[in-house]
mmCIF file of C-alpha atoms in Angstrom:
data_model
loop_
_atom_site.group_PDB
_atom_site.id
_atom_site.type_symbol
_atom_site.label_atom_id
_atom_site.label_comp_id
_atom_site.label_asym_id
_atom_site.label_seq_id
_atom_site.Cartn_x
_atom_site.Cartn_y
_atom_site.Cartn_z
ATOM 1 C CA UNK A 26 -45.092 203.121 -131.470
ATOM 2 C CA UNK A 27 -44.430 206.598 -130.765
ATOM 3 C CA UNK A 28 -48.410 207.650 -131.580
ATOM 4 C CA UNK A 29 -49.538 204.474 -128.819
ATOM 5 C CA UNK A 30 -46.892 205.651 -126.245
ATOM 6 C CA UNK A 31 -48.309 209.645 -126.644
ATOM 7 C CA UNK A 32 -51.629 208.781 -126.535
ATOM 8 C CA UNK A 33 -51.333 206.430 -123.529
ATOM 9 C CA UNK A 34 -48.998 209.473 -121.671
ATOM 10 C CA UNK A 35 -52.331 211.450 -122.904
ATOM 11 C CA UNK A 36 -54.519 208.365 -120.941
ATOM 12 C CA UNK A 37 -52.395 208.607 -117.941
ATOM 13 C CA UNK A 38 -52.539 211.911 -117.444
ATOM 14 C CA UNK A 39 -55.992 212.455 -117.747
ATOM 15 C CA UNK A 40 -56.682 209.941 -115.135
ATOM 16 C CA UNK A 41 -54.285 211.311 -112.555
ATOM 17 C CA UNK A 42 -56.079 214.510 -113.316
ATOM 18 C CA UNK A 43 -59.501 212.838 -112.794
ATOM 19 C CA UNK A 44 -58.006 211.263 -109.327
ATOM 20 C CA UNK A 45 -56.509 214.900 -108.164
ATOM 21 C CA UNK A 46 -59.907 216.228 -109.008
ATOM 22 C CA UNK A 47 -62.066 213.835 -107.011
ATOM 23 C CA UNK A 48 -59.950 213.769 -104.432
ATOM 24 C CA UNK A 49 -59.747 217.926 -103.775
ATOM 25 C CA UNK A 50 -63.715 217.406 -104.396
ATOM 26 C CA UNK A 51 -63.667 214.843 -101.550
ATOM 27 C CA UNK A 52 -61.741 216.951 -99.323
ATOM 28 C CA UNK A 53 -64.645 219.380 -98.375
ATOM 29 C CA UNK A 54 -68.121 217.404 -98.680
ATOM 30 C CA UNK A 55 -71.306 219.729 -98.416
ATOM 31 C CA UNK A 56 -72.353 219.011 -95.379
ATOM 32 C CA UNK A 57 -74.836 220.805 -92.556
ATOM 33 C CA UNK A 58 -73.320 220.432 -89.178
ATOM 34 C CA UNK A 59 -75.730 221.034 -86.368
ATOM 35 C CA UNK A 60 -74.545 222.067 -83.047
ATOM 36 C CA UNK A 61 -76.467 221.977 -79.895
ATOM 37 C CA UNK A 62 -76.612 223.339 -76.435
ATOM 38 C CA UNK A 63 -78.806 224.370 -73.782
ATOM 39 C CA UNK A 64 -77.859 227.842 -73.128
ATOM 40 C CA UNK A 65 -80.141 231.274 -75.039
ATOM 41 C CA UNK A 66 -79.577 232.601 -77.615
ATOM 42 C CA UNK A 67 -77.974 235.878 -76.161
ATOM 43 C CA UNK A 68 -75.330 233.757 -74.048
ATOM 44 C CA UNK A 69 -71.987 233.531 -74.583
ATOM 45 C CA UNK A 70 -72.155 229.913 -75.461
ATOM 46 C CA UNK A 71 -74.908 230.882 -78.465
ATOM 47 C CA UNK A 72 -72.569 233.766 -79.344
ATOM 48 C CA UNK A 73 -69.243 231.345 -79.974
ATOM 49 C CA UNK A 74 -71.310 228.953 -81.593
ATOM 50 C CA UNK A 75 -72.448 231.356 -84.043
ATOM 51 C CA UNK A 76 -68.931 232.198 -84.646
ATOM 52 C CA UNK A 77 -67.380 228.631 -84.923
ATOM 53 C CA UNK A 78 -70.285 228.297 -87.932
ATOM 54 C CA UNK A 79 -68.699 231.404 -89.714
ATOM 55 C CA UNK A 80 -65.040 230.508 -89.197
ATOM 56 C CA UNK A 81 -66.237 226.659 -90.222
ATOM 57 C CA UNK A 82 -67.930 228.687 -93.273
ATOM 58 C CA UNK A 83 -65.206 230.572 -94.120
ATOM 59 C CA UNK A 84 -62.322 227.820 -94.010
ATOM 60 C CA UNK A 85 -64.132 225.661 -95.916
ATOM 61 C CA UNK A 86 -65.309 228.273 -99.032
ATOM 62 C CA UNK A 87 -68.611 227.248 -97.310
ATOM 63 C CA UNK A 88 -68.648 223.777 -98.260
ATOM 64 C CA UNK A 89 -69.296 222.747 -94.064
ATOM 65 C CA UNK A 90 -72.633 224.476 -92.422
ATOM 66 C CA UNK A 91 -72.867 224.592 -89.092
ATOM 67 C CA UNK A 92 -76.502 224.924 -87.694
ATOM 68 C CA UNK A 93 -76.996 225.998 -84.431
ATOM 69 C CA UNK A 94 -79.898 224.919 -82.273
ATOM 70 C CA UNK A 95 -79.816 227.032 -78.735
ATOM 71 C CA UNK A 96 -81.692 226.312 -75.617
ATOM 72 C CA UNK A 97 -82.294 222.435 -75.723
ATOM 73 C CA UNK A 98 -84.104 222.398 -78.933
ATOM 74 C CA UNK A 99 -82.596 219.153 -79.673
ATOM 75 C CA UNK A 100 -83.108 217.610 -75.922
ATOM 76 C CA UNK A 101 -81.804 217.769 -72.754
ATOM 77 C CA UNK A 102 -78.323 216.765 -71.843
ATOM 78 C CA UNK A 103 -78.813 212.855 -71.874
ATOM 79 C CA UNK A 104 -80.650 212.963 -75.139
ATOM 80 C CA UNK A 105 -78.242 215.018 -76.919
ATOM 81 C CA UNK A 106 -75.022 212.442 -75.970
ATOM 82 C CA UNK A 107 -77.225 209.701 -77.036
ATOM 83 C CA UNK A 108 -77.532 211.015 -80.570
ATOM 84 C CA UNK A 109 -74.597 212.275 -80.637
ATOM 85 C CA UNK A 110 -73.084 208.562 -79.772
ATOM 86 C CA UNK A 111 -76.106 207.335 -82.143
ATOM 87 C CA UNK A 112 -75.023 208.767 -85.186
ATOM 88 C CA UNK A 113 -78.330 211.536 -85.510
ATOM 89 C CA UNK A 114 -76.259 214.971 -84.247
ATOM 90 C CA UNK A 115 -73.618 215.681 -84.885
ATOM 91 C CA UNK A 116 -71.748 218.454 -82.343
ATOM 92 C CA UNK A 117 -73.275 219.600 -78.816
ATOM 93 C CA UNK A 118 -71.852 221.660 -76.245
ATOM 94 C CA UNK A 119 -72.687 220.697 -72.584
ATOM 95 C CA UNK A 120 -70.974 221.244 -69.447
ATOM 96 C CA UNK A 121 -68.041 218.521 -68.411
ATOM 97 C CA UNK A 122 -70.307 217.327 -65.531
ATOM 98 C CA UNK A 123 -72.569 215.714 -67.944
ATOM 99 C CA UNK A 124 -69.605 213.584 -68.832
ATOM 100 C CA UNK A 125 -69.071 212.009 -65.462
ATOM 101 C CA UNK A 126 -71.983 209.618 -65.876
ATOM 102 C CA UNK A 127 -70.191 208.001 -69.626
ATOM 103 C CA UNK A 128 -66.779 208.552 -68.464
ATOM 104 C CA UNK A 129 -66.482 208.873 -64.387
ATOM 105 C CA UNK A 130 -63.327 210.079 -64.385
ATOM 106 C CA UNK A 131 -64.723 213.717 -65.725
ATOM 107 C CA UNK A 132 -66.166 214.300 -62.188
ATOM 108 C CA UNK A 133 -62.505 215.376 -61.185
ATOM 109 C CA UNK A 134 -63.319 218.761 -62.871
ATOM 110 C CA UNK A 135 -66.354 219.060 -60.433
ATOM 111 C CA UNK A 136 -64.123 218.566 -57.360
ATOM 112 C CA UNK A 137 -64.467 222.030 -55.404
ATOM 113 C CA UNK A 138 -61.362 224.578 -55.067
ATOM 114 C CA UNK A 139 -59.409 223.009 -57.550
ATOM 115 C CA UNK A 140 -58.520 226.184 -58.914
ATOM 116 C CA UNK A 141 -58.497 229.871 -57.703
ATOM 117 C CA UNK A 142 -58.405 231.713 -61.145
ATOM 118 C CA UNK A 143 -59.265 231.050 -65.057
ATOM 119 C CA UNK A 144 -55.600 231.194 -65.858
ATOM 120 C CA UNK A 145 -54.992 228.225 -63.827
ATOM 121 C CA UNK A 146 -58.756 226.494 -65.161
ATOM 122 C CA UNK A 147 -57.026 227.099 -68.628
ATOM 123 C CA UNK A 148 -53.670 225.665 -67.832
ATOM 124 C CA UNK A 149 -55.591 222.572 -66.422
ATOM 125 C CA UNK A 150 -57.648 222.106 -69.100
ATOM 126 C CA UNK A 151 -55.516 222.501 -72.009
ATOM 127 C CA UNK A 152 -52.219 220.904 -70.949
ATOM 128 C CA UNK A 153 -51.818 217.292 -69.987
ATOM 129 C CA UNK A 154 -54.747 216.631 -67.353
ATOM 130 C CA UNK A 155 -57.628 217.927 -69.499
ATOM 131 C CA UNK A 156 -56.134 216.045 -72.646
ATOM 132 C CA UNK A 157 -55.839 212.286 -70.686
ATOM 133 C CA UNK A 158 -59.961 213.079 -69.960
ATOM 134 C CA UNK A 159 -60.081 213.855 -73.600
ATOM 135 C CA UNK A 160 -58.316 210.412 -74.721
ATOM 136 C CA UNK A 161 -61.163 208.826 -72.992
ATOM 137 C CA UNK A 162 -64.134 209.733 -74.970
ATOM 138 C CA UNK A 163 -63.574 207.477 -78.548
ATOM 139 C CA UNK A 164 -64.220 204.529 -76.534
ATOM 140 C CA UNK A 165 -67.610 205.710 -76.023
ATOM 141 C CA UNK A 166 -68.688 207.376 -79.076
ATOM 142 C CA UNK A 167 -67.400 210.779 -78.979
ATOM 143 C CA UNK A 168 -64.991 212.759 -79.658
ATOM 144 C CA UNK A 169 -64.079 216.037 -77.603
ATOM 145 C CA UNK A 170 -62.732 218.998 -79.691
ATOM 146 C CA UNK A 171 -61.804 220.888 -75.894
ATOM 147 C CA UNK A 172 -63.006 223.431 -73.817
ATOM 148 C CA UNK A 173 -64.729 226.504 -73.274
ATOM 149 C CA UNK A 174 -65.802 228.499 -70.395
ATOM 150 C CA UNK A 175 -69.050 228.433 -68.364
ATOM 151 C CA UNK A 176 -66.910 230.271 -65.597
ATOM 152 C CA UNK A 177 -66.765 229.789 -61.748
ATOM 153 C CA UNK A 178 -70.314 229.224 -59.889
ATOM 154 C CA UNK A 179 -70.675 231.214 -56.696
ATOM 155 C CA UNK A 180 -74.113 230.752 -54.384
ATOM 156 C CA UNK A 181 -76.913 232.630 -53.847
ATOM 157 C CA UNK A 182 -79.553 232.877 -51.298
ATOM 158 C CA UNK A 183 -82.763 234.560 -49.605
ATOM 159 C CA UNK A 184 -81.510 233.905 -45.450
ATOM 160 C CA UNK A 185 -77.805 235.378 -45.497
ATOM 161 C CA UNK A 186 -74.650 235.906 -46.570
ATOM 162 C CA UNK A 187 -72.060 233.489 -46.862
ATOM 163 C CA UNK A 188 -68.827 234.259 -45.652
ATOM 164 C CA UNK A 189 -67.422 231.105 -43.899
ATOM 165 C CA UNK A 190 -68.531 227.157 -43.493
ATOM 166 C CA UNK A 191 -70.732 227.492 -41.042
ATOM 167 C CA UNK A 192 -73.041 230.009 -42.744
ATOM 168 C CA UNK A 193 -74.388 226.859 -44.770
ATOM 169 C CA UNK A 194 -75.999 225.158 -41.232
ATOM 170 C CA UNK A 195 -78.770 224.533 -42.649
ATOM 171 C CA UNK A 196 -79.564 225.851 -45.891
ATOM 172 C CA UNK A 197 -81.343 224.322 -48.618
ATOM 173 C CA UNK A 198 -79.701 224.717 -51.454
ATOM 174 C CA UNK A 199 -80.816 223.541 -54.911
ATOM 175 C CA UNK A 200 -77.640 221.713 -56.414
ATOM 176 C CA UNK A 201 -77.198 220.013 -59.962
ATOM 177 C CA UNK A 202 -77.773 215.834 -59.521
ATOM 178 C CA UNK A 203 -74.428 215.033 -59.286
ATOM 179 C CA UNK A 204 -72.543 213.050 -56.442
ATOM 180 C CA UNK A 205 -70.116 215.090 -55.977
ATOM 181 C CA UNK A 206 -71.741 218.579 -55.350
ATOM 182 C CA UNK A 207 -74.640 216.492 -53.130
ATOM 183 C CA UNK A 208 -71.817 215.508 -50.544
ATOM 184 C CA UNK A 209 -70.154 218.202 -50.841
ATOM 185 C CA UNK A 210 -72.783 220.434 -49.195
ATOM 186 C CA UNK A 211 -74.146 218.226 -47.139
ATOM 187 C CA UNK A 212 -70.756 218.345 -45.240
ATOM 188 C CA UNK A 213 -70.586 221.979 -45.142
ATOM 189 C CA UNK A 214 -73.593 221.764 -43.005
ATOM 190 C CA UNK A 215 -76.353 222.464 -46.250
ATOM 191 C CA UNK A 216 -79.168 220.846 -47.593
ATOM 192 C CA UNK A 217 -78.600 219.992 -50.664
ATOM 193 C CA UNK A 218 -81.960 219.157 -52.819
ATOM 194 C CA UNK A 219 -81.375 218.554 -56.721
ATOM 195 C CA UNK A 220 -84.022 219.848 -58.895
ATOM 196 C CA UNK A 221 -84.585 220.313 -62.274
ATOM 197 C CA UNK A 222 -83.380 224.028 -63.728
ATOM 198 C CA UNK A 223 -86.789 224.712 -64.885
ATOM 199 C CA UNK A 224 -88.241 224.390 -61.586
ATOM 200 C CA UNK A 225 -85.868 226.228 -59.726
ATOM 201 C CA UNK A 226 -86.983 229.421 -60.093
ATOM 202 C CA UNK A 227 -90.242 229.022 -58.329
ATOM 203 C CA UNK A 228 -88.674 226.893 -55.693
ATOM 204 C CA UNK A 229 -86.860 230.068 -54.772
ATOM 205 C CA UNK A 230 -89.702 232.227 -55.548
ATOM 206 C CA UNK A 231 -91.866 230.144 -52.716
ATOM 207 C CA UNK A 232 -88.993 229.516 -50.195
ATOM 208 C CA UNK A 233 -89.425 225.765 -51.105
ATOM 209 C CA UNK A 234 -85.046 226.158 -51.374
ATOM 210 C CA UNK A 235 -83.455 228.916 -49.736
ATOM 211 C CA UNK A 236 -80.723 229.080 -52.303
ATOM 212 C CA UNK A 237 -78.601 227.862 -55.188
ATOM 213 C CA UNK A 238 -75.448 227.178 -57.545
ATOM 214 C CA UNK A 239 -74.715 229.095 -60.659
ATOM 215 C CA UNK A 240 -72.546 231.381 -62.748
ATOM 216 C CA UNK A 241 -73.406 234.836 -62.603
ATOM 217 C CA UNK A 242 -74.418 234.899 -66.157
ATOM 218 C CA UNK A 243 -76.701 232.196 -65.424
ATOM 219 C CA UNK A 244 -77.820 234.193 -61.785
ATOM 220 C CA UNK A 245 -78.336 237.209 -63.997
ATOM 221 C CA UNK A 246 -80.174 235.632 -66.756
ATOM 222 C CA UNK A 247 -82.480 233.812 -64.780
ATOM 223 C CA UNK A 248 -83.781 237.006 -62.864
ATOM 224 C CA UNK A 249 -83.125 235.187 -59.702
ATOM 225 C CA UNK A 250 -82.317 238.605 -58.379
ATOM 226 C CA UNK A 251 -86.163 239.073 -58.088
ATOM 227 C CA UNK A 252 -86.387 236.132 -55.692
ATOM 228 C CA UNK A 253 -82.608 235.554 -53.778
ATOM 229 C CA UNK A 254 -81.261 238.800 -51.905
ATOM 230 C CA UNK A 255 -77.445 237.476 -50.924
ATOM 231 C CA UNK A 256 -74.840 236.526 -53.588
ATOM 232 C CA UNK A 257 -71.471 234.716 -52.327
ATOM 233 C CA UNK A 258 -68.240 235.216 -54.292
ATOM 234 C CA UNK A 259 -68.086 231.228 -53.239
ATOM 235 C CA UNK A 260 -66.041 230.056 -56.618
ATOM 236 C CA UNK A 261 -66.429 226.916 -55.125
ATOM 237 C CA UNK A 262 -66.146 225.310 -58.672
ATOM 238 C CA UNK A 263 -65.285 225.990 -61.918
ATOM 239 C CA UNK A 264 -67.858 224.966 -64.505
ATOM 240 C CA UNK A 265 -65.754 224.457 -68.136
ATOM 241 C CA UNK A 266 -68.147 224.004 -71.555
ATOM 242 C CA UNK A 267 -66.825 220.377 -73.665
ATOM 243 C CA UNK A 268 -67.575 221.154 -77.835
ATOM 244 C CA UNK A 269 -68.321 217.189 -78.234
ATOM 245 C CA UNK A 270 -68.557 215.794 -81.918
ATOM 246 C CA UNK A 271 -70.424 211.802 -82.270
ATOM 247 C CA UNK A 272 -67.485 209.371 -83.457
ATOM 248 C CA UNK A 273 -70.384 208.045 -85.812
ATOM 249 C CA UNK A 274 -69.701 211.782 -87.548
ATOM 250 C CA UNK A 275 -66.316 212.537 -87.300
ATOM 251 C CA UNK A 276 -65.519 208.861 -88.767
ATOM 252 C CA UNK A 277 -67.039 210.169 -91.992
ATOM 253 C CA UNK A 278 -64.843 213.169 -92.245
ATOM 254 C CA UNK A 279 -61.964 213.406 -94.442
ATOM 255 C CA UNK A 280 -58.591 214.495 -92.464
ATOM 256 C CA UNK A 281 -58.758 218.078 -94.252
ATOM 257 C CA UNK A 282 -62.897 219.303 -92.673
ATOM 258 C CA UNK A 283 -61.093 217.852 -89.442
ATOM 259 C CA UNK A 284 -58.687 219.999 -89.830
ATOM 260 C CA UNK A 285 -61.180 222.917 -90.075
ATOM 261 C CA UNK A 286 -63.361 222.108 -87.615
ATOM 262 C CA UNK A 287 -60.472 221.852 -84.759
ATOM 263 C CA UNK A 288 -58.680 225.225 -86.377
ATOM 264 C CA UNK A 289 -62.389 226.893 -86.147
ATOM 265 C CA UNK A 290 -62.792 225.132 -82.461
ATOM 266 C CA UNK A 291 -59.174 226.587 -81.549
ATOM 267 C CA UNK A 292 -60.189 230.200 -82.695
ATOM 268 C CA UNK A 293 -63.993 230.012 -81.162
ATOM 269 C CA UNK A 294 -62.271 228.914 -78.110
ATOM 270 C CA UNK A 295 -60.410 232.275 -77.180
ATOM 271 C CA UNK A 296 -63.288 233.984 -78.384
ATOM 272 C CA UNK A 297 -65.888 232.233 -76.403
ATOM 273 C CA UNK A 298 -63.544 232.785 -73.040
ATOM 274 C CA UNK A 299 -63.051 236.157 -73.088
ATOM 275 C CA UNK A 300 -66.916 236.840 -73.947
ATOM 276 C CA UNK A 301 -67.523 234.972 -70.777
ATOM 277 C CA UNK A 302 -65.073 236.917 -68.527
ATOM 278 C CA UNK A 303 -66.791 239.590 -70.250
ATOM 279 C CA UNK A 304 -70.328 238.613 -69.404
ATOM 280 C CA UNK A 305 -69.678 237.097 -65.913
ATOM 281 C CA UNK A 306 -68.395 241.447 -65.003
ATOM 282 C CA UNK A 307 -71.475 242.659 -66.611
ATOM 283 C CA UNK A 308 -73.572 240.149 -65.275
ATOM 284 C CA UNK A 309 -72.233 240.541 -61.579
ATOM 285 C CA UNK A 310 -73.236 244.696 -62.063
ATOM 286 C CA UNK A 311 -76.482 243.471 -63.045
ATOM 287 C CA UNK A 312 -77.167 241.664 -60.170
ATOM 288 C CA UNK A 313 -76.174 244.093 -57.900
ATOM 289 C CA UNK A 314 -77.649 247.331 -59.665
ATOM 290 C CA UNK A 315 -81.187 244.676 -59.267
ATOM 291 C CA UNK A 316 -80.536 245.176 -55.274
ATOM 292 C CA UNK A 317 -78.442 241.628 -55.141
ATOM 293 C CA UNK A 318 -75.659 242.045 -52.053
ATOM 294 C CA UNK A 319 -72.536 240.713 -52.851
ATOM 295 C CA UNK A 320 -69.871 239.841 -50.893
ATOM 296 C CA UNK A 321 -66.444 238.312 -50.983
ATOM 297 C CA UNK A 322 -65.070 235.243 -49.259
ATOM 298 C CA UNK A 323 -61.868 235.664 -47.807
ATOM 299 C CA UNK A 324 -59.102 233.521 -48.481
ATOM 300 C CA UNK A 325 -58.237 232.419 -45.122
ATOM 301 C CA UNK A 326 -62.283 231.051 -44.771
ATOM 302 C CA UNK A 327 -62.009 229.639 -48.529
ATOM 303 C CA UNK A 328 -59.693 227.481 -47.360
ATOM 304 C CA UNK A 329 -61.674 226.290 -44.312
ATOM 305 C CA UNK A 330 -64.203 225.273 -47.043
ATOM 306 C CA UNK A 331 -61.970 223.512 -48.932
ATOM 307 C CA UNK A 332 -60.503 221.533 -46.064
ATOM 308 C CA UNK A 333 -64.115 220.894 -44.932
ATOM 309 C CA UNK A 334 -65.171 219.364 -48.116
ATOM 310 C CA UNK A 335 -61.462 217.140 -48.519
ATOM 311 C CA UNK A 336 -62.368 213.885 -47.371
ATOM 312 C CA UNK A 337 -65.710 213.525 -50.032
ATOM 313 C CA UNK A 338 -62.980 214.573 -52.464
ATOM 314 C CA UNK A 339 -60.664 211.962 -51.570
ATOM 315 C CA UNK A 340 -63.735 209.712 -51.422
ATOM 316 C CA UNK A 341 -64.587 209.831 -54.905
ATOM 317 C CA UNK A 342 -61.184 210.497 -55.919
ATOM 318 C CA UNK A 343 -60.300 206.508 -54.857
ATOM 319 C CA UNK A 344 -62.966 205.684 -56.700
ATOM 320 C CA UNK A 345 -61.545 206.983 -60.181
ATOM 321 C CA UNK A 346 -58.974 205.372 -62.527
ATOM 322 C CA UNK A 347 -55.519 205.706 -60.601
ATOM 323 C CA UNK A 348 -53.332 206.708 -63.260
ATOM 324 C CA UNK A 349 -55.775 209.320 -63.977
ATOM 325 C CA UNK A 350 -56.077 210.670 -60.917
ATOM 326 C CA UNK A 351 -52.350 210.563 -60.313
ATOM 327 C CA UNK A 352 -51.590 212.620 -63.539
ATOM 328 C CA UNK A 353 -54.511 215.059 -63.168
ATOM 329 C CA UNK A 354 -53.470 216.360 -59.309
ATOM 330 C CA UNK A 355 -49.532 215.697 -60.536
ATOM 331 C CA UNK A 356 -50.729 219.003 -62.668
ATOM 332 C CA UNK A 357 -53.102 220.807 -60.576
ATOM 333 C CA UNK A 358 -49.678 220.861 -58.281
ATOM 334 C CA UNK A 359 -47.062 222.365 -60.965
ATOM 335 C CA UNK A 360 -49.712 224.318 -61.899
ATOM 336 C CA UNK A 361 -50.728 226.015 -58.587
ATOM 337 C CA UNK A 362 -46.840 226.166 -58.077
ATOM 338 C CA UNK A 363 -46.216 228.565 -61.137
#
């Protein structure tokens, strides 16, 4: 009796072993993770993504690959989501204003002079607001890890400088295809004509748009210093990055390479926003060392702006889930009160 109850100890053992052993080998798959955006290879954006894959790498004893694929080599915007949502990518990177079209209630973070500094874009982002925006994604496929930086976007132009509302009478101004920035400009007194990014530097090139939108990294980048003389410390908007994973993927994680990938998001994330701070200095010297003239807005005619463009922001603000809404300007206020 004592031989059968040793060897079936021996059994027992041997199969908790071979269940501990399949499960640790479970725990970290090997897997190649590709991660998309739109930006080059030298920007910021390229720069965190490259170090998400080594702190991914380096978590997992290398087990999880992430791939990187810069400057829309896996599709624009829309087709990027769609895989993502399909199940064929598995991680992009795009700005939050691509969002507003799956989830409406993202165009709140396109809503100008929301914030005056990154401290206060950070605060936004990472407490309560940018997490209620983040609950919403599941339902629709994805998954959002949180935010980076693309920094604030300022406007640039070949007439003039601008240094109060009415020094946009009459401008045409190249603007991203989104609602929000469209009627926003149009009632500060611009034209606002969307256009596709590729094209926009020889619209500006042959006057067919006086001006445009960007962060200076992007203003720099582009050489639009060659074709716009006046730059406009506008920071009408802050533009955050979203790291997006496809539900389709993360479902087939175990808990433990989720784990890794939000510790190596969480990490990337500090890195990627002080690059950008970084950048958006060296970019702005650029610019101006290229024969760009900058100038500053002053606060008093900031404001002017923002109460100018107030109504279209209540507009669409009515438009949004209320609870939402309520929560997400509940914040902006303690925040801006701090």
């Amino acid at each position: 009796m004592k031989k059968i109850t040793s060897l079936h100890r021996l059994a027992v053992a041997l199969l908790v072993s071979g269940v501990s052993l399949h499960a640790a080998a479970q725990a970290y798959a090997d897997r190649t993770i590709r991660v998309g955006h739109q930006a080059q290879p030298d920007a910021p954006i390229s720069q965190a993504a490259r170090k998400f894959a080594e702190l991914v790498a380096e978590k997992s004893g290398g087990r999880l690959k992430v791939k990187e694929f810069p400057a829309s080599q896996l599709g624009n915007e829309a087709q990027q989501l769609g895989a993502l949502r399909g199940g064929t990518q598995e991680l992009f990177i795009p700005t939050t204003t691509s969002l507003a079209s799956v989830i409406k209630e993202f165009g709140l973070l396109d809503f100008p002079f929301l914030v005056s500094t990154t401290a206060q874009a950070e605060a936004l982002l990472d407490g309560p607001a940018g997490a209620a925006l983040l609950e919403r994604l599941p339902a629709k496929g994805l998954i959002g890890l949180g935010y980076w930086e693309n920094g604030f976007r300022n406007v640039t132009n070949s007439a003039r400088p601008i240094q109060k509302p009415e020094d946009f009478s009459g401008l045409k101004l190249r603007v991203i295809p989104n609602p929000v920035f469209i009627e926003a400009f149009k009632a500060l007194g611009a034209n606002p004509t969307p256009l596709a990014f590729g094209e926009l530097y020889g619209a500006l090139e042959s006057r067919a748009v006086d001006g445009q939108e960007n962060p200076y990294v992007l203003i720099d980048t582009s050489k639009f210093y060659e074709v716009q003389k006046f730059a406009s410390n506008t920071n009408h908007v802050y533009s955050p990055l979203i790291v997006l994973a496809g539900k389709p993927f993360w479902d087939k994680l175990s808990d433990s390479e989720r784990q890794i990938l939000q510790a190596a998001f969480k990490e990337a994330q500090a890195y990627q926003r002080a690059l950008s701070r970084q950048a958006t200095t060296s970019a702005m010297a650029e610019v101006k060392a290229k024969g760009m003239k900058i100038n500053d807005v002053s606060p008093a005619e900031l404001q002017r702006m923002e109460a100018v463009v107030r109504p279209v922001t209540d507009k669409f603000a009515a438009t949004y889930d209320p609870a939402i809404t309520r929560g997400f300007f509940a914040e902006l206020q303690k925040i801006k009160q701090k």
